[in-house]
Amino acid sequence: MKATAIAPSNIAFIKYWGKKDEKLRLPENGSISMNLSGLSTTCTVEFNRDGEKDEIDHERIKLHIDRVRKLAGMKDHARVDTRSNFPHSTGLSASASVFAALTLAATKAAGLDLSEKELSILARQGSGSACRSIPDGFAEWLDGNTSDTSYAVSIYPPQYWDLVDIVAVVTHTKKRVSTSEGMKGLKKSPFHKTRLSGMQEKIVSVKDALARRDFELLGIISEAEALEMHAVMITQQPALLYWTPGTLELMKAVHVWRSEGLPCFFTINTGQNIHILTLPEYVKKLEKNIQETGLAEKIIVNHPAKGAQILS
Ligand code: PMV
């Protein structure tokens, strides 16, 4: 009754920012992402019939274990241990890797044998973006209107295209407003509806860019999408300002490097840390450039990765 799983974080080219169903975590739009090889969480779950109480640190993890217990029809107490190899609450989507690994480990430990689709649906209820860390490589979270139709599928395996995401950890400081909390205020932004109105077109373009391995097109849309999402965030009530001066300096540096002929585009989630998309032949130069700015406490180079896997 014990299982260990590992799952990657992911970076979304088209992002999830807004829910049409709060409780089920059904997003207002579909999204597209890539699993990240350098950012992962290992999770061990053990169910014990004789245990006196749950040994779980976080309430949200306990709620997820309750979902698994309900599904398995069991009441056993659980011990959950999660370890990530990167900082939490800094904009690196730790919850995606935590809830993907937790979903796989907990269902295995409970004796359930769920399909990839069922795992993705369950992971989504713990943390939306976690549903995209279940399948391999490049994933699309389908825009379903019900729980059973809102899940992620792999659109390309990791080896399809060696796209690189260089993460620059600007600081390890934890954000003040969590993603779940932050998402609540978005309806007040005058730009929320505008962003959604262009979504279908953007999804088609990203899929086209992936199909043709067109880095320039993927980069242009991803950077614009990140800025649109942050335009919504900074015009919400209360306003969400996740960038720090270091984030902004690196965003500007990416524009300078690009104008000098270095293929690179940025994208940013809910936090100060920044993702820089590029191709393998430019990684060394970009790492050197980032280091020379003195703005990154840590640099993590990511390639496309597999989804959640059982370790034992
Ligand atoms: O799944 P959550 O609650 O961590 O939300 C993820 C939100 C963004 O990272 C900002 C966008 C995304 O699609 O990953």
XYZ file of C-alpha atoms and ligand atoms in Angstrom:
326
model
C 0.000 0.000 0.000
C 2.934 2.299 -0.714
C 3.987 3.928 -4.003
C 6.457 6.549 -5.189
C 5.998 8.631 -8.330
C 7.879 11.443 -10.041
C 6.330 14.175 -12.182
C 7.683 17.231 -13.990
C 6.551 20.818 -13.779
C 5.422 22.267 -17.107
C 5.583 25.589 -18.901
C 2.472 26.763 -20.729
C 2.769 28.496 -24.112
C -0.975 29.156 -23.909
C -1.919 29.669 -20.291
C -4.748 28.871 -17.934
C -5.933 31.962 -16.102
C -9.589 31.759 -15.073
C -12.075 29.043 -14.198
C -15.588 28.382 -15.428
C -16.101 26.029 -12.475
C -14.273 26.897 -9.281
C -14.767 23.606 -7.457
C -13.981 21.277 -10.362
C -11.219 23.572 -11.658
C -12.585 23.724 -15.183
C -10.641 26.413 -17.049
C -12.193 29.090 -19.224
C -9.873 28.139 -22.084
C -7.776 25.240 -23.317
C -4.000 25.488 -22.852
C -0.794 24.036 -24.311
C 2.444 23.250 -22.470
C 5.734 21.392 -22.386
C 6.938 19.216 -19.500
C 10.244 20.366 -17.992
C 13.151 17.962 -17.487
C 14.916 19.981 -14.770
C 11.970 20.718 -12.471
C 10.355 17.723 -10.815
C 8.698 16.460 -7.662
C 8.994 12.991 -6.158
C 6.067 11.904 -4.025
C 5.614 8.869 -1.791
C 2.194 7.922 -0.486
C 1.597 5.160 2.032
C -1.826 4.034 3.201
C -1.964 2.286 6.532
C -5.087 0.646 7.945
C -3.605 0.716 11.455
C -2.351 4.300 11.292
C -3.812 6.612 13.938
C -3.997 9.741 11.808
C -2.935 11.204 8.477
C 0.635 12.464 8.239
C 0.119 15.190 5.636
C 1.567 18.700 5.781
C -0.834 20.647 3.583
C -4.619 20.912 3.628
C -4.820 20.892 -0.202
C -2.847 17.637 -0.308
C -5.166 16.150 2.305
C -8.199 17.123 0.214
C -6.626 15.353 -2.750
C -5.939 12.220 -0.696
C -9.643 12.368 0.320
C -10.584 12.307 -3.406
C -8.427 9.199 -3.888
C -9.834 7.508 -0.765
C -13.370 8.186 -2.013
C -12.539 6.741 -5.434
C -10.978 3.633 -3.883
C -13.717 3.291 -1.248
C -11.197 3.175 1.583
C -10.677 4.957 4.892
C -7.008 4.137 5.620
C -4.807 6.866 7.011
C -2.135 8.241 4.725
C 1.453 9.390 5.030
C 2.549 11.709 2.225
C 6.086 12.849 1.521
C 6.806 15.281 -1.353
C 10.210 16.573 -2.438
C 10.784 19.012 -5.289
C 14.193 19.827 -6.782
C 13.278 23.505 -7.275
C 11.801 26.360 -5.195
C 8.045 26.442 -4.506
C 5.791 29.526 -4.776
C 8.138 31.453 -7.065
C 6.407 31.080 -10.465
C 7.781 27.685 -11.478
C 4.460 25.789 -11.260
C 5.488 23.565 -8.380
C 1.840 22.631 -7.800
C 1.703 21.091 -11.285
C 4.493 18.652 -10.458
C 3.357 18.086 -6.858
C -0.249 17.211 -7.759
C 0.696 15.113 -10.807
C 3.163 13.044 -8.744
C 0.717 12.874 -5.812
C -2.146 11.713 -8.046
C -0.109 8.890 -9.550
C 1.501 7.773 -6.268
C -1.737 7.951 -4.254
C -3.886 6.068 -6.774
C -1.233 3.316 -7.122
C -0.856 3.067 -3.331
C -4.654 2.798 -3.038
C -4.629 -0.130 -5.472
C -6.308 1.784 -8.289
C -5.109 1.414 -11.862
C -6.320 4.552 -13.633
C -5.892 5.379 -17.300
C -3.837 8.438 -18.310
C -7.087 10.329 -18.968
C -8.500 9.437 -15.542
C -5.228 10.456 -13.850
C -5.252 13.784 -15.694
C -8.868 14.467 -14.659
C -8.056 13.676 -11.035
C -4.802 15.702 -11.024
C -6.713 18.696 -12.445
C -8.949 18.780 -9.370
C -5.874 19.176 -7.129
C -4.219 21.859 -9.263
C -5.342 22.795 -12.775
C -1.938 22.826 -14.459
C -1.128 19.408 -12.905
C -3.358 17.722 -15.484
C -0.785 18.713 -18.141
C 2.087 17.055 -16.196
C 0.488 13.597 -16.470
C 0.959 12.930 -20.236
C 4.374 12.962 -21.954
C 6.149 15.826 -23.692
C 3.992 18.530 -25.233
C 0.447 18.512 -23.853
C -2.883 20.087 -24.642
C -5.468 20.586 -21.896
C -8.740 20.166 -23.757
C -11.376 22.813 -23.199
C -14.163 20.566 -21.908
C -17.307 21.806 -20.217
C -17.561 18.856 -17.837
C -15.120 17.147 -15.503
C -14.928 14.106 -17.786
C -13.981 16.160 -20.829
C -11.468 18.524 -19.179
C -8.120 16.714 -19.261
C -4.746 16.846 -20.995
C -3.403 14.692 -23.812
C 0.084 14.407 -25.244
C 0.243 16.053 -28.655
C 3.954 15.246 -29.205
C 6.419 13.051 -27.266
C 9.484 14.716 -25.631
C 11.860 13.645 -28.417
C 9.692 15.312 -31.089
C 11.459 18.666 -30.743
C 14.369 19.633 -28.499
C 12.995 22.970 -27.449
C 14.827 24.452 -24.445
C 13.365 26.405 -21.536
C 16.063 28.155 -19.482
C 14.654 29.103 -16.099
C 16.295 32.059 -14.415
C 15.567 32.012 -10.688
C 15.571 35.737 -9.930
C 15.000 35.123 -6.222
C 13.849 32.248 -4.044
C 11.420 34.583 -2.208
C 7.921 33.092 -1.948
C 5.062 35.014 -3.569
C 2.514 36.674 -1.282
C -0.583 35.736 -3.302
C -1.042 32.121 -4.407
C -2.223 31.294 -7.916
C -5.594 29.968 -6.650
C -6.163 33.128 -4.604
C -4.944 35.382 -7.411
C -7.259 33.829 -9.982
C -10.316 34.840 -7.965
C -10.078 38.542 -8.820
C -9.709 38.281 -12.591
C -13.292 39.030 -13.628
C -12.709 42.652 -12.603
C -10.024 43.109 -15.255
C -11.368 44.917 -18.344
C -8.924 42.853 -20.418
C -10.020 39.389 -19.309
C -12.732 39.046 -21.975
C -10.449 40.532 -24.642
C -7.779 37.945 -23.868
C -10.318 35.133 -24.100
C -11.737 36.429 -27.391
C -8.397 35.818 -29.152
C -7.769 32.468 -27.504
C -9.034 30.070 -30.166
C -6.886 31.690 -32.817
C -3.834 31.547 -30.547
C -4.338 27.857 -29.795
C -4.533 27.092 -33.523
C -1.338 29.113 -34.142
C 0.615 27.385 -31.351
C -0.422 23.983 -32.680
C 0.657 25.077 -36.138
C 4.018 26.295 -34.767
C 4.553 22.963 -33.009
C 3.525 20.959 -36.088
C 6.091 22.847 -38.184
C 8.665 23.186 -35.374
C 8.547 26.906 -36.074
C 10.491 28.404 -33.149
C 9.968 32.032 -34.153
C 6.167 31.669 -34.322
C 5.994 29.688 -31.061
C 8.167 32.275 -29.318
C 6.208 35.281 -30.565
C 2.867 33.824 -29.459
C 4.177 32.528 -26.108
C 5.732 35.860 -25.136
C 2.624 37.796 -26.227
C 0.364 35.370 -24.333
C 2.416 35.752 -21.135
C 2.186 39.540 -21.421
C -1.564 39.368 -22.067
C -2.056 37.190 -18.988
C -0.013 39.625 -16.904
C -1.994 42.548 -18.387
C -5.098 40.857 -16.954
C -3.346 40.264 -13.622
C -2.145 43.829 -13.138
C -5.615 45.199 -13.950
C -7.489 42.816 -11.613
C -8.927 43.894 -8.270
C -6.839 43.610 -6.184
C -4.003 43.987 -8.718
C -1.459 41.206 -8.933
C 2.121 42.330 -9.447
C 4.337 39.275 -9.606
C 7.354 40.819 -11.356
C 10.314 42.217 -9.453
C 12.894 44.638 -10.905
C 15.071 41.613 -11.742
C 12.237 40.008 -13.752
C 11.719 43.189 -15.751
C 15.467 43.637 -16.350
C 15.673 40.103 -17.731
C 12.596 40.656 -19.935
C 14.319 43.699 -21.423
C 17.595 41.795 -21.784
C 15.782 39.057 -23.765
C 14.594 41.759 -26.197
C 18.134 43.117 -26.566
C 19.634 39.625 -27.113
C 16.923 38.858 -29.671
C 17.587 42.085 -31.548
C 21.262 41.024 -31.665
C 20.293 37.788 -33.420
C 19.991 35.352 -30.496
C 16.720 33.375 -30.802
C 15.038 33.705 -27.386
C 11.613 34.618 -26.000
C 10.388 34.878 -22.424
C 7.310 33.642 -20.651
C 6.341 34.160 -17.003
C 3.799 32.531 -14.669
C 2.666 33.653 -11.229
C 5.956 34.683 -9.700
C 9.145 36.612 -10.243
C 11.100 33.841 -11.944
C 11.361 33.858 -15.701
C 11.383 31.176 -18.406
C 13.482 31.833 -21.522
C 12.614 29.694 -24.539
C 15.377 28.914 -27.013
C 16.971 26.165 -29.139
C 19.833 23.861 -28.034
C 22.595 25.581 -30.047
C 22.019 28.885 -28.203
C 21.918 27.550 -24.634
C 25.598 28.134 -23.760
C 25.542 31.729 -25.036
C 22.273 32.488 -23.247
C 23.470 30.948 -19.972
C 26.568 33.152 -20.183
C 24.457 36.227 -20.962
C 22.086 35.542 -18.053
C 25.012 34.991 -15.684
C 26.633 38.248 -16.772
C 23.510 40.249 -15.879
C 24.021 39.181 -12.254
C 20.215 38.944 -11.975
C 19.813 35.173 -11.545
C 20.426 33.305 -8.300
C 20.187 30.045 -10.236
C 19.824 28.898 -13.855
C 17.998 25.657 -14.711
C 18.135 24.324 -18.285
C 15.079 22.268 -19.242
C 14.387 20.024 -22.221
C 11.014 18.409 -23.014
C 10.295 15.608 -20.536
C 8.082 12.602 -19.959
C 4.981 12.991 -17.820
C 4.306 11.391 -14.426
C 6.018 8.024 -13.851
C 5.901 5.388 -11.119
C 9.323 4.880 -9.471
C 8.410 2.080 -7.097
O -2.697 25.127 -11.795
P -2.357 26.375 -11.078
O -3.362 26.718 -10.065
O -0.956 26.334 -10.544
O -2.395 27.585 -12.181
C -1.450 27.742 -13.189
C -1.528 29.111 -13.735
C -0.364 29.555 -14.605
O 0.832 28.927 -14.227
C -0.194 31.053 -14.405
C -0.639 29.320 -16.073
C -0.502 27.903 -16.564
O -1.315 27.541 -17.441
O 0.401 27.171 -16.156
